[in-house]
XYZ file of C-alpha atoms in Angstrom:
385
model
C 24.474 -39.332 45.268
C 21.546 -40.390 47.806
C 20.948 -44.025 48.054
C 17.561 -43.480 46.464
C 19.006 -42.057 43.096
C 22.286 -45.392 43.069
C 19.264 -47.469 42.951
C 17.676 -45.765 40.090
C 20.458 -45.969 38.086
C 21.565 -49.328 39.420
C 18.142 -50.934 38.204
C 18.687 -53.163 35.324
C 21.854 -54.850 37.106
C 19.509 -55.117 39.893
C 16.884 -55.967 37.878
C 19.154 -59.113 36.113
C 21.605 -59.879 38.819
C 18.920 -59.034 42.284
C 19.680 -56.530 44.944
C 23.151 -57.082 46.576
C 22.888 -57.885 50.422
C 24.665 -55.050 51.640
C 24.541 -51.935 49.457
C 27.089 -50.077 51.586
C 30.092 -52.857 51.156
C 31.508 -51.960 47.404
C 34.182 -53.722 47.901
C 32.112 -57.054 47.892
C 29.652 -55.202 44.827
C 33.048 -55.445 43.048
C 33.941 -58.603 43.864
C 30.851 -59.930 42.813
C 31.075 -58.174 39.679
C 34.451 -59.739 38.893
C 33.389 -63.162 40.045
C 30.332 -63.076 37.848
C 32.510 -62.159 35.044
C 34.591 -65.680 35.616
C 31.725 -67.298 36.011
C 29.932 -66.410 33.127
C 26.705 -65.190 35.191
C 26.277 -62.264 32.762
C 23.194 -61.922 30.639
C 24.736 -61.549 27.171
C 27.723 -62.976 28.464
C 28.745 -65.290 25.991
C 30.813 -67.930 28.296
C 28.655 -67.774 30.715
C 26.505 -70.937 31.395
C 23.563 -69.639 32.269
C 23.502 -67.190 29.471
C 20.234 -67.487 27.730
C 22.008 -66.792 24.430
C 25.464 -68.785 25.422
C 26.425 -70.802 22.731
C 28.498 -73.417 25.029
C 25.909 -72.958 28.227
C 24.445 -76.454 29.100
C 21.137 -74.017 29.739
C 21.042 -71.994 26.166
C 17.869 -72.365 24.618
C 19.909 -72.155 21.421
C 22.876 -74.309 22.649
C 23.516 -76.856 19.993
C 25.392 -79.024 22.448
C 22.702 -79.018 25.290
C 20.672 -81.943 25.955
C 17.101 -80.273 26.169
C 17.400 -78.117 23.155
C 14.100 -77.878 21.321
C 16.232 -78.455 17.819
C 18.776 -80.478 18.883
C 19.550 -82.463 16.130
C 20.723 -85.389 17.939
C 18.471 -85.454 20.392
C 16.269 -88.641 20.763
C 13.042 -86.216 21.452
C 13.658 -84.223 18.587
C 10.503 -83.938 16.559
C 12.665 -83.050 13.235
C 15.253 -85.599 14.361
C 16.015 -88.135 11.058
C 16.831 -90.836 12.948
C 14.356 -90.730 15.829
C 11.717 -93.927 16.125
C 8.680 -91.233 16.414
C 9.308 -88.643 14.012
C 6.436 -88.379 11.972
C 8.591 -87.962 8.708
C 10.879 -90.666 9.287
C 11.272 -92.458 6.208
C 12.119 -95.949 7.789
C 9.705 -95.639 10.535
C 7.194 -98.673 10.495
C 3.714 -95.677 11.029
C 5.337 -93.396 8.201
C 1.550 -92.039 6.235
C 3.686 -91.670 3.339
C 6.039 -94.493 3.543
C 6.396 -96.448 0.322
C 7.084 -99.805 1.443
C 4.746 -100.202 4.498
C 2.026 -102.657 4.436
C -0.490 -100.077 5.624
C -0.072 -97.451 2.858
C -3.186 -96.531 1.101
C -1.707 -96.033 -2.291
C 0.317 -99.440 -2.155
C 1.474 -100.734 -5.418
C 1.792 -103.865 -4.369
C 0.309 -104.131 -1.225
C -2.815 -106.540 -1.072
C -5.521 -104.188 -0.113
C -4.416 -101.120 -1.918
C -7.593 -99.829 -4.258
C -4.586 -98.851 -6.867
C -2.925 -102.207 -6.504
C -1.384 -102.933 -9.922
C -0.344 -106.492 -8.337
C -2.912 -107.043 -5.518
C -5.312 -109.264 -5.725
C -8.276 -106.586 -4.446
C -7.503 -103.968 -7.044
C -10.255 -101.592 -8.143
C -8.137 -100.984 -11.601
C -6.699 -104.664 -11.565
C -5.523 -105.425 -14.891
C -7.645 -108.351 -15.014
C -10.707 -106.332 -14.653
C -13.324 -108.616 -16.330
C -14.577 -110.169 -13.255
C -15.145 -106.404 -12.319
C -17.519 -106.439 -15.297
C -18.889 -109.910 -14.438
C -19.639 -109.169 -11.073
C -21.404 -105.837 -11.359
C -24.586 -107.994 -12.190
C -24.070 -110.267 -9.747
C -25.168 -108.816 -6.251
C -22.902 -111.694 -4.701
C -19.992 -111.388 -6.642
C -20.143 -114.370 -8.277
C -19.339 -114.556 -12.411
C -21.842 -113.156 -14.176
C -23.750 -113.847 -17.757
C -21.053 -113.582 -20.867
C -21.652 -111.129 -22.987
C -22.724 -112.343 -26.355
C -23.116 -110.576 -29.674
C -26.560 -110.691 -30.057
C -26.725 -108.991 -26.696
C -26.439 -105.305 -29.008
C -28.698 -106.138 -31.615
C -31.517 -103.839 -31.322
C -35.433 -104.635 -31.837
C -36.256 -101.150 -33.362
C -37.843 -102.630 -36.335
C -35.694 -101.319 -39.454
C -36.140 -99.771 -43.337
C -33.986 -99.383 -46.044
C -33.125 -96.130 -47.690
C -33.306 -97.222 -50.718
C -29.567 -96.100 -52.488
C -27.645 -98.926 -53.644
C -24.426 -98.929 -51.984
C -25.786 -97.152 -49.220
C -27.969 -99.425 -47.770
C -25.063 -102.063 -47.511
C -22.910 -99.733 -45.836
C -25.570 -99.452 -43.089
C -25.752 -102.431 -41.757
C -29.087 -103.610 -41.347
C -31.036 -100.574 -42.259
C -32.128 -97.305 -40.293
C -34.034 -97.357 -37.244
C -37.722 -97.060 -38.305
C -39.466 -93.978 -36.561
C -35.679 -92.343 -36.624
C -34.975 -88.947 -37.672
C -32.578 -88.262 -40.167
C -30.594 -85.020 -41.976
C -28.475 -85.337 -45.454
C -26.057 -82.517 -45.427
C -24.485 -81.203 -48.650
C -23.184 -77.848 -50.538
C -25.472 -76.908 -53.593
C -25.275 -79.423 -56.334
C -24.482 -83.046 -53.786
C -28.079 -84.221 -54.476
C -29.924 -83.720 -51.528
C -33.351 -82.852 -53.231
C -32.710 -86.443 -55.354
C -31.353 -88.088 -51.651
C -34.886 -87.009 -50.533
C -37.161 -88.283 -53.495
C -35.450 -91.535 -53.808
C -36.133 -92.246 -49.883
C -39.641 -91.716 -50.520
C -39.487 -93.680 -53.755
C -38.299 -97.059 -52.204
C -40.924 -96.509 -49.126
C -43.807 -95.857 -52.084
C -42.479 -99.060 -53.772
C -42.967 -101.032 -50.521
C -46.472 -99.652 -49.987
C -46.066 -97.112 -47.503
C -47.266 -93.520 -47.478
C -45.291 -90.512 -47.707
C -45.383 -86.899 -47.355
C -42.656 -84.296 -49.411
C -42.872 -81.096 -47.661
C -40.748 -78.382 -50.084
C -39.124 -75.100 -48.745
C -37.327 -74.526 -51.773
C -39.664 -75.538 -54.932
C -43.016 -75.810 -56.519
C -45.455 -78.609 -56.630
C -44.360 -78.931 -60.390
C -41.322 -78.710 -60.151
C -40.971 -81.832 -57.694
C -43.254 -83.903 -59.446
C -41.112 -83.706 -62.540
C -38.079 -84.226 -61.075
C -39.684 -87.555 -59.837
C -41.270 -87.771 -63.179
C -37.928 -87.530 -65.238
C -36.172 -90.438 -63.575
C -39.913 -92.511 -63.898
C -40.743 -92.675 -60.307
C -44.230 -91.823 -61.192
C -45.439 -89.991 -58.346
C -48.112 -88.478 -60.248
C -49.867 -92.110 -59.638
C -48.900 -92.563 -56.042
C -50.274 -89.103 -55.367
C -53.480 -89.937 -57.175
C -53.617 -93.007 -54.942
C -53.947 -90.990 -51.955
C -50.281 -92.650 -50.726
C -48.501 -88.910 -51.622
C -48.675 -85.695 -50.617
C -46.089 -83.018 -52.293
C -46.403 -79.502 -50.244
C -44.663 -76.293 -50.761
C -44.977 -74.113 -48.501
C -43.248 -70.318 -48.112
C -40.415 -70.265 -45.260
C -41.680 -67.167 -44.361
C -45.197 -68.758 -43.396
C -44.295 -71.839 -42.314
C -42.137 -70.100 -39.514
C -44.755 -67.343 -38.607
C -47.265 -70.410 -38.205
C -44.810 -73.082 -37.143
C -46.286 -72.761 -33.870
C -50.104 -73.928 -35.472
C -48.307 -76.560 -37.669
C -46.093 -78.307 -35.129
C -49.628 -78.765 -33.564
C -51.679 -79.883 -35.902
C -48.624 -82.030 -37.669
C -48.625 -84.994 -35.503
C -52.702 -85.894 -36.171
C -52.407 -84.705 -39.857
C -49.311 -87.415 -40.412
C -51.216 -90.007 -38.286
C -54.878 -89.417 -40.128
C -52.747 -89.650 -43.779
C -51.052 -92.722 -42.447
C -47.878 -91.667 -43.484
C -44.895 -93.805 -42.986
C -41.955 -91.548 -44.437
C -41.832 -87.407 -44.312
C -38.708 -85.451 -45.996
C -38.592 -81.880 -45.421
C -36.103 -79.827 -48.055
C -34.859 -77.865 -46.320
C -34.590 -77.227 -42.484
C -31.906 -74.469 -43.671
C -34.508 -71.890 -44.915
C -36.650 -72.825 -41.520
C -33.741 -72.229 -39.474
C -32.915 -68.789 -41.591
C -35.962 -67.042 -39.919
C -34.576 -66.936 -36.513
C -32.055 -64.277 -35.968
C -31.468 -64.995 -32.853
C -29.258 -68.403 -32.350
C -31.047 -69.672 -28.952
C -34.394 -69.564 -30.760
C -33.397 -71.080 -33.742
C -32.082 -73.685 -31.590
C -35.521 -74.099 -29.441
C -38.056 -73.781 -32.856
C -36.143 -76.467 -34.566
C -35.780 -78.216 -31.800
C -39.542 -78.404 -30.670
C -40.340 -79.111 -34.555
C -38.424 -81.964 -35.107
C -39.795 -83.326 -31.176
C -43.044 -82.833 -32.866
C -41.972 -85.175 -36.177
C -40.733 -88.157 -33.657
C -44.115 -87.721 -31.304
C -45.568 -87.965 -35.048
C -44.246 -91.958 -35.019
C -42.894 -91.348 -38.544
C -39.166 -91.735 -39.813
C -38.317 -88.430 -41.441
C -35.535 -87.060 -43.709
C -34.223 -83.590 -43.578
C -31.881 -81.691 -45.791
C -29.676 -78.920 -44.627
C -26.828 -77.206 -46.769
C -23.451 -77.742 -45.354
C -21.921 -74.834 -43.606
C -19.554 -72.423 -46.258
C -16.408 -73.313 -44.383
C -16.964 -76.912 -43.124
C -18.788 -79.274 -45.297
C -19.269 -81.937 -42.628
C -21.428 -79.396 -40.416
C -24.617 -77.798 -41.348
C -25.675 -74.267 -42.391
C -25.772 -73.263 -38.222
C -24.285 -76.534 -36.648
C -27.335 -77.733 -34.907
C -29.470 -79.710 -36.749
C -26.817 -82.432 -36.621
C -27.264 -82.365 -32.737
C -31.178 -82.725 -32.785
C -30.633 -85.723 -35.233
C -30.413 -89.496 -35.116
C -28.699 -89.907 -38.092
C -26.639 -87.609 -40.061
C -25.724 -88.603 -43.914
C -22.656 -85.950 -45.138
C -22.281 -85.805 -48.995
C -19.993 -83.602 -50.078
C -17.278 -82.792 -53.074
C -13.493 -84.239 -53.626
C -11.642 -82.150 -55.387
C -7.925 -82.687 -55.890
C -5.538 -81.084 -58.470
C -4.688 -84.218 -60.515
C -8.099 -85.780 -60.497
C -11.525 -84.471 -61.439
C -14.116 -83.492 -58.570
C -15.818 -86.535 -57.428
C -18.937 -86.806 -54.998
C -18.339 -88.705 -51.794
C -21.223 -89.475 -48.864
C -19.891 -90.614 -45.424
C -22.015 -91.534 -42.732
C -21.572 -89.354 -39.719
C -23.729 -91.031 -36.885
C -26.786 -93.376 -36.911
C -28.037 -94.191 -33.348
C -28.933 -97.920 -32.136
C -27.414 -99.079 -35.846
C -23.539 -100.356 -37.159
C -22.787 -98.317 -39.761
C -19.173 -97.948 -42.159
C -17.227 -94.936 -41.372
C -15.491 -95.333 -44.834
C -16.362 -92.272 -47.443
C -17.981 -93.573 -50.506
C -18.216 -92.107 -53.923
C -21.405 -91.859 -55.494
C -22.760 -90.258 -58.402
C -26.434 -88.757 -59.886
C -27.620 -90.604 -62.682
C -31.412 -90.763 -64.125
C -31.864 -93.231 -62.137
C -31.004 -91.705 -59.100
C -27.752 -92.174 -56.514
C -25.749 -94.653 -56.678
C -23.524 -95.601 -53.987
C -20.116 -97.301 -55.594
C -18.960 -99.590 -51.711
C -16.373 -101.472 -53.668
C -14.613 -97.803 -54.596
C -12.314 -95.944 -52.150
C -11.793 -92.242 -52.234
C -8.373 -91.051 -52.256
């Protein structure tokens, strides 16, 4: 074999191990070989010191003995190493960002300046958070004007509805200018609700307007008739005006009468306006989003109209305290629920419960009533059961 070719094949020892000085003297190749053998000097050799996989060499990369191993695990520079003073996850180090019980921590439960400090003094959810409450009017942090009862009492001048027992369980009367919905199934009274509101605001000398989806001129004025409300005489006195209209027209025209409503309500003077009922309005639009809008920009029109109105709706078929298509409720200031009790040992009572009545204290008890000739009565002292 030349000398060219025992190079060839002699290149990865030459390549690991460099080029022999004499490549004519075998005898000291061998040599070498052997000594490198004792010594360890082999590549994979697993003794060897300067093995770069040599579990025991002071040199491994891996060697878990060796002083300058990257995961040493006693090694002082380890950067995983438990015990060292600058591992940034040492639990007892002093600059730990997550270490419970130094005085930097930002989520310090006790710490002074923590902004979750259940003990500090500077806490933003301190558990003595009234001078948190006294101090947000006070631009300098100083304590700040008590708050007093009379602080909540609204100036929205007020009226009464005019229903024993109900008017006590508002307390202080409706918000004048508000507007207002009495939902009920077929048979609660919300045609009498309507009448009697208007009755106690004819009474007092205001004017009022009945606008009928549902009946006849007639057949309103005697139902006021019967219980001697005499609105025969009120509407002769110009203080009354009864008006049916057809659903049907009133929603192909709603557009013409939510304009011309406002000045007609302001030229009659007209203090109090029920409208029975906003369910046959609403049953014109197919379409839910404008049902929504046209009731929505009628009843805007009734409060631009400066009046205090009452609507009626008939309570949805599988949840009485909702109406016919759950939105009227939402467009409201007031919502008045009356509604059956029926029970297997007692005989079906009528109950009203206040929903919601803005700027106004009102009971959240339910209250039986009942429909008399004289209209509804409101029993407060009674509970339902």
């Amino acid at each position: 074999m030349s000398d060219d070719e025992r190079r060839d094949d002699d290149w990865f020892e030459s390549a690991v191990q460099g080029e022999p000085e004499d490549d004519t003297d075998a005898d000291d190749t061998e040599r070498e070989e052997s000594t490198d053998a004792e010594r360890g000097d082999g590549p994979f050799d697993d003794s060897g010191g300067d093995s770069p996989f040599g579990d025991a060499g002071g040199d491994s990369p891996f060697d878990d003995s060796g002083s300058d191993s990257p995961f040493d695990d006693s090694g002082s520079d380890s950067p995983f190493d438990d015990s060292g003073s600058d591992s940034p996850f040492d639990d007892s180090g002093s600059d730990s960002p997550f270490d419970d019980s130094g005085s930097d921590s930002p989520f310090e439960d006790a710490g002074g300046d923590s902004p979750f400090g259940d003990a500090g003094g500077e806490g933003l959810f301190d558990d003595d958070f009234s001078s948190a409450f006294e101090s947000a009017g006070d631009p300098g942090g100083g304590g700040g004007a008590d708050f007093a009862d009379e602080d909540f009492d609204s100036d929205i001048p007020r009226i009464d509805v005019g229903i024993e027992g109900l008017d006590r369980m508002i307390q202080g009367g409706i918000p004048r200018r508000h507007l207002l919905v009495t939902i009920g199934s077929a048979g609660t009274g919300k045609t009498t609700f309507g009448l009697q509101f208007l009755h106690h605001g004819l009474q007092n000398g205001e004017s009022c307007v009945f606008i009928t989806l549902e009946q006849s001129h007639e057949a309103i004025m005697d139902t006021a008739d019967d219980r001697g409300w005499g609105f025969e005489e009120y509407e002769a006195e110009g203080r009354l005006a009864v008006v049916d209209l057809d659903p049907v027209e009133m929603a192909n025209s709603l557009d013409n009468i939510r304009g011309e409503l406002p000045d007609l309500i302001e030229d009659f003077g007209a203090d109090r306006l029920v409208l029975d009922s906003v369910s046959l309005l609403e049953m014109m639009y197919d379409k839910p989003s404008k049902r929504r809008t046209e009731v929505f920009d009628f009843t805007r029109s009734l409060k631009d109209a400066g009046v205090t109105t009452m609507l009626t709706s008939e309570a949805n078929e599988d949840n009485p305290y909702a109406s016919r298509y759950g939105v009227i409720e939402y467009l409201t200031d007031g919502v008045f629920i009356l509604q059956y009790v029926r029970s297997e040992t007692r005989e079906t009572r009528l109950a009203v419960e206040i929903q919601k009545i803005r700027n106004a204290n009102h009971s959240r008890e339910t209250k039986p009533y009942e429909i008399t000739m004289d209209g509804i009565s409101v029993y407060q002292q009674a509970n339902i059961f």
